[in-house]
Amino acid sequence: AGFRPDYAVETYTRILKRLYPRTPVVVGGIEASLRRLTHYDYWQDALKPSILVDSGADLLIYGMGEKPVVELIRRFNDKRLSLNTIPQIAYLCKTTDFISEEGDIRLFSHAECLKDKKKQAANFRPIEEESNKYTASRITQEVDNMTVVVNPPYPPLTEAELDRSYDLPYTRLPHPKYKGKRIPAYDMIKFSVNIHRGCFGGCAFCTISAHQGKFISSRSQKSIVNEAKVVAQMSDFKGYISDLGVPSANMFD
């Protein structure tokens, strides 16, 4: 508490753009993912436009970002390739420059949503549906004189791909900046192991299905056991794993 500002993505992006105005900034994570289009903000009790507008970021990766991040770096290194065609990203362009494609889904504009809350509610359905399809459509929304373009997502990770992600040599520790500080959220997950990704529940109070999607991707038993062995070697391990974590505890009951 007190170390991270409200609207962290916007705050940090503005600082970076001020310090390094010519360097592209790519945002991601839950905050960016859930704010990629017009959304209701509880703090301000108001509808806010895409976080790309308020933050000034150049690109946004939504959902779990292993595949789009790798592809983004590959295309940064190959100047011949367009960044705007990468799946699972969102970007802003001038409406006058935007070229519509067959199959695009055009949402009610931000201005229309501000005038009529039913139009904002109507936008929710295609956003939800297209985020959970193997072959989804591109989504667009106008805001001021710009158009937000949200490319369709990558397919869910396979078991081998998910294992590869979780088998990386993570430290399992908070950032060194927090040394000596107690982080309640870290206390909860310190000795836990995540065993799959995605949740088909879609509960209104939870962001997991909105961020990770509703398709289930499971890790292999070998990958899970290997992580459990790593946890058991942690210096303050108490002898038990607190949670074999899944998005919803009762999903398979």
PDB file of N, CA, C and O in Angstrom, residues 118-151:
ATOM      1  N   LYS A 118     -27.360   2.445 -22.434  1.00  0.00           N
ATOM      2  CA  LYS A 118     -27.767   1.190 -23.067  1.00  0.00           C
ATOM      3  C   LYS A 118     -26.828   0.823 -24.213  1.00  0.00           C
ATOM      4  O   LYS A 118     -26.628  -0.359 -24.508  1.00  0.00           O
ATOM      5  N   LYS A 119     -26.246   1.813 -24.858  1.00  0.00           N
ATOM      6  CA  LYS A 119     -25.295   1.534 -25.930  1.00  0.00           C
ATOM      7  C   LYS A 119     -23.985   0.990 -25.360  1.00  0.00           C
ATOM      8  O   LYS A 119     -23.355   0.121 -25.958  1.00  0.00           O
ATOM      9  N   GLN A 120     -23.600   1.499 -24.197  1.00  0.00           N
ATOM     10  CA  GLN A 120     -22.420   0.927 -23.533  1.00  0.00           C
ATOM     11  C   GLN A 120     -22.683  -0.518 -23.133  1.00  0.00           C
ATOM     12  O   GLN A 120     -21.829  -1.401 -23.304  1.00  0.00           O
ATOM     13  N   ALA A 121     -23.900  -0.782 -22.639  1.00  0.00           N
ATOM     14  CA  ALA A 121     -24.263  -2.156 -22.277  1.00  0.00           C
ATOM     15  C   ALA A 121     -24.276  -3.056 -23.509  1.00  0.00           C
ATOM     16  O   ALA A 121     -23.836  -4.207 -23.459  1.00  0.00           O
ATOM     17  N   ALA A 122     -24.763  -2.536 -24.627  1.00  0.00           N
ATOM     18  CA  ALA A 122     -24.821  -3.327 -25.859  1.00  0.00           C
ATOM     19  C   ALA A 122     -23.425  -3.655 -26.369  1.00  0.00           C
ATOM     20  O   ALA A 122     -23.213  -4.706 -26.987  1.00  0.00           O
ATOM     21  N   ASN A 123     -22.454  -2.767 -26.114  1.00  0.00           N
ATOM     22  CA  ASN A 123     -21.080  -3.028 -26.545  1.00  0.00           C
ATOM     23  C   ASN A 123     -20.471  -4.227 -25.829  1.00  0.00           C
ATOM     24  O   ASN A 123     -19.560  -4.881 -26.346  1.00  0.00           O
ATOM     25  N   PHE A 124     -20.962  -4.514 -24.641  1.00  0.00           N
ATOM     26  CA  PHE A 124     -20.339  -5.552 -23.821  1.00  0.00           C
ATOM     27  C   PHE A 124     -20.413  -6.924 -24.477  1.00  0.00           C
ATOM     28  O   PHE A 124     -19.459  -7.703 -24.412  1.00  0.00           O
ATOM     29  N   ARG A 125     -21.527  -7.209 -25.138  1.00  0.00           N
ATOM     30  CA  ARG A 125     -21.709  -8.559 -25.697  1.00  0.00           C
ATOM     31  C   ARG A 125     -20.654  -8.906 -26.749  1.00  0.00           C
ATOM     32  O   ARG A 125     -19.997  -9.952 -26.631  1.00  0.00           O
ATOM     33  N   PRO A 126     -20.452  -8.094 -27.794  1.00  0.00           N
ATOM     34  CA  PRO A 126     -19.417  -8.473 -28.778  1.00  0.00           C
ATOM     35  C   PRO A 126     -18.016  -8.493 -28.191  1.00  0.00           C
ATOM     36  O   PRO A 126     -17.182  -9.314 -28.607  1.00  0.00           O
ATOM     37  N   ILE A 127     -17.731  -7.616 -27.241  1.00  0.00           N
ATOM     38  CA  ILE A 127     -16.406  -7.643 -26.606  1.00  0.00           C
ATOM     39  C   ILE A 127     -16.196  -8.978 -25.904  1.00  0.00           C
ATOM     40  O   ILE A 127     -15.153  -9.625 -26.051  1.00  0.00           O
ATOM     41  N   GLU A 128     -17.202  -9.406 -25.162  1.00  0.00           N
ATOM     42  CA  GLU A 128     -17.127 -10.675 -24.428  1.00  0.00           C
ATOM     43  C   GLU A 128     -17.045 -11.859 -25.389  1.00  0.00           C
ATOM     44  O   GLU A 128     -16.217 -12.760 -25.226  1.00  0.00           O
ATOM     45  N   GLU A 129     -17.874 -11.856 -26.412  1.00  0.00           N
ATOM     46  CA  GLU A 129     -17.929 -12.996 -27.325  1.00  0.00           C
ATOM     47  C   GLU A 129     -16.660 -13.114 -28.162  1.00  0.00           C
ATOM     48  O   GLU A 129     -16.121 -14.210 -28.336  1.00  0.00           O
ATOM     49  N   GLU A 130     -16.180 -11.998 -28.678  1.00  0.00           N
ATOM     50  CA  GLU A 130     -15.008 -12.060 -29.560  1.00  0.00           C
ATOM     51  C   GLU A 130     -13.728 -12.343 -28.789  1.00  0.00           C
ATOM     52  O   GLU A 130     -12.726 -12.750 -29.375  1.00  0.00           O
ATOM     53  N   SER A 131     -13.740 -12.134 -27.485  1.00  0.00           N
ATOM     54  CA  SER A 131     -12.577 -12.463 -26.655  1.00  0.00           C
ATOM     55  C   SER A 131     -12.489 -13.954 -26.372  1.00  0.00           C
ATOM     56  O   SER A 131     -11.487 -14.421 -25.837  1.00  0.00           O
ATOM     57  N   ASN A 132     -13.543 -14.680 -26.720  1.00  0.00           N
ATOM     58  CA  ASN A 132     -13.597 -16.106 -26.388  1.00  0.00           C
ATOM     59  C   ASN A 132     -14.013 -16.941 -27.588  1.00  0.00           C
ATOM     60  O   ASN A 132     -14.906 -17.791 -27.513  1.00  0.00           O
ATOM     61  N   LYS A 133     -13.365 -16.687 -28.718  1.00  0.00           N
ATOM     62  CA  LYS A 133     -13.576 -17.467 -29.931  1.00  0.00           C
ATOM     63  C   LYS A 133     -12.228 -17.902 -30.483  1.00  0.00           C
ATOM     64  O   LYS A 133     -11.235 -17.187 -30.346  1.00  0.00           O
ATOM     65  N   TYR A 134     -12.222 -19.060 -31.118  1.00  0.00           N
ATOM     66  CA  TYR A 134     -10.997 -19.501 -31.792  1.00  0.00           C
ATOM     67  C   TYR A 134     -10.763 -18.691 -33.065  1.00  0.00           C
ATOM     68  O   TYR A 134      -9.626 -18.477 -33.477  1.00  0.00           O
ATOM     69  N   THR A 135     -11.838 -18.266 -33.716  1.00  0.00           N
ATOM     70  CA  THR A 135     -11.721 -17.395 -34.888  1.00  0.00           C
ATOM     71  C   THR A 135     -12.588 -16.168 -34.636  1.00  0.00           C
ATOM     72  O   THR A 135     -13.774 -16.170 -34.957  1.00  0.00           O
ATOM     73  N   ALA A 136     -11.986 -15.153 -34.062  1.00  0.00           N
ATOM     74  CA  ALA A 136     -12.724 -13.962 -33.665  1.00  0.00           C
ATOM     75  C   ALA A 136     -12.600 -12.858 -34.718  1.00  0.00           C
ATOM     76  O   ALA A 136     -11.781 -12.931 -35.638  1.00  0.00           O
ATOM     77  N   SER A 137     -13.416 -11.837 -34.564  1.00  0.00           N
ATOM     78  CA  SER A 137     -13.399 -10.683 -35.457  1.00  0.00           C
ATOM     79  C   SER A 137     -12.622  -9.530 -34.832  1.00  0.00           C
ATOM     80  O   SER A 137     -12.451  -9.460 -33.613  1.00  0.00           O
ATOM     81  N   ARG A 138     -12.171  -8.642 -35.676  1.00  0.00           N
ATOM     82  CA  ARG A 138     -11.528  -7.424 -35.202  1.00  0.00           C
ATOM     83  C   ARG A 138     -12.604  -6.474 -34.692  1.00  0.00           C
ATOM     84  O   ARG A 138     -13.675  -6.346 -35.282  1.00  0.00           O
ATOM     85  N   ILE A 139     -12.322  -5.783 -33.585  1.00  0.00           N
ATOM     86  CA  ILE A 139     -13.275  -4.855 -32.986  1.00  0.00           C
ATOM     87  C   ILE A 139     -12.734  -3.435 -33.123  1.00  0.00           C
ATOM     88  O   ILE A 139     -11.541  -3.195 -32.906  1.00  0.00           O
ATOM     89  N   THR A 140     -13.620  -2.478 -33.476  1.00  0.00           N
ATOM     90  CA  THR A 140     -13.201  -1.083 -33.592  1.00  0.00           C
ATOM     91  C   THR A 140     -14.174  -0.191 -32.826  1.00  0.00           C
ATOM     92  O   THR A 140     -15.360  -0.527 -32.667  1.00  0.00           O
ATOM     93  N   GLN A 141     -13.648   0.930 -32.354  1.00  0.00           N
ATOM     94  CA  GLN A 141     -14.500   1.903 -31.665  1.00  0.00           C
ATOM     95  C   GLN A 141     -13.916   3.297 -31.853  1.00  0.00           C
ATOM     96  O   GLN A 141     -12.722   3.516 -31.629  1.00  0.00           O
ATOM     97  N   GLU A 142     -14.752   4.240 -32.238  1.00  0.00           N
ATOM     98  CA  GLU A 142     -14.307   5.618 -32.415  1.00  0.00           C
ATOM     99  C   GLU A 142     -14.327   6.359 -31.080  1.00  0.00           C
ATOM    100  O   GLU A 142     -15.237   6.192 -30.273  1.00  0.00           O
ATOM    101  N   VAL A 143     -13.296   7.182 -30.874  1.00  0.00           N
ATOM    102  CA  VAL A 143     -13.226   8.056 -29.704  1.00  0.00           C
ATOM    103  C   VAL A 143     -12.582   9.349 -30.158  1.00  0.00           C
ATOM    104  O   VAL A 143     -11.455   9.355 -30.642  1.00  0.00           O
ATOM    105  N   ASP A 144     -13.329  10.432 -30.041  1.00  0.00           N
ATOM    106  CA  ASP A 144     -12.919  11.728 -30.583  1.00  0.00           C
ATOM    107  C   ASP A 144     -12.660  11.565 -32.085  1.00  0.00           C
ATOM    108  O   ASP A 144     -13.510  11.080 -32.801  1.00  0.00           O
ATOM    109  N   ASN A 145     -11.466  11.912 -32.545  1.00  0.00           N
ATOM    110  CA  ASN A 145     -11.149  11.768 -33.967  1.00  0.00           C
ATOM    111  C   ASN A 145     -10.266  10.548 -34.231  1.00  0.00           C
ATOM    112  O   ASN A 145      -9.650  10.444 -35.295  1.00  0.00           O
ATOM    113  N   MET A 146     -10.229   9.631 -33.269  1.00  0.00           N
ATOM    114  CA  MET A 146      -9.393   8.449 -33.367  1.00  0.00           C
ATOM    115  C   MET A 146     -10.260   7.197 -33.388  1.00  0.00           C
ATOM    116  O   MET A 146     -11.432   7.226 -33.016  1.00  0.00           O
ATOM    117  N   THR A 147      -9.657   6.105 -33.822  1.00  0.00           N
ATOM    118  CA  THR A 147     -10.326   4.797 -33.781  1.00  0.00           C
ATOM    119  C   THR A 147      -9.442   3.812 -33.038  1.00  0.00           C
ATOM    120  O   THR A 147      -8.252   3.688 -33.345  1.00  0.00           O
ATOM    121  N   VAL A 148     -10.027   3.172 -32.035  1.00  0.00           N
ATOM    122  CA  VAL A 148      -9.333   2.096 -31.333  1.00  0.00           C
ATOM    123  C   VAL A 148      -9.564   0.806 -32.113  1.00  0.00           C
ATOM    124  O   VAL A 148     -10.706   0.471 -32.433  1.00  0.00           O
ATOM    125  N   VAL A 149      -8.490   0.103 -32.421  1.00  0.00           N
ATOM    126  CA  VAL A 149      -8.578  -1.160 -33.149  1.00  0.00           C
ATOM    127  C   VAL A 149      -8.087  -2.275 -32.233  1.00  0.00           C
ATOM    128  O   VAL A 149      -6.966  -2.215 -31.720  1.00  0.00           O
ATOM    129  N   VAL A 150      -8.931  -3.276 -32.015  1.00  0.00           N
ATOM    130  CA  VAL A 150      -8.573  -4.415 -31.169  1.00  0.00           C
ATOM    131  C   VAL A 150      -8.509  -5.657 -32.047  1.00  0.00           C
ATOM    132  O   VAL A 150      -9.534  -6.132 -32.540  1.00  0.00           O
ATOM    133  N   ASN A 151      -7.308  -6.175 -32.248  1.00  0.00           N
ATOM    134  CA  ASN A 151      -7.144  -7.367 -33.077  1.00  0.00           C
ATOM    135  C   ASN A 151      -7.624  -8.623 -32.350  1.00  0.00           C
ATOM    136  O   ASN A 151      -7.585  -8.676 -31.117  1.00  0.00           O
TER     137      ASN A 151
END
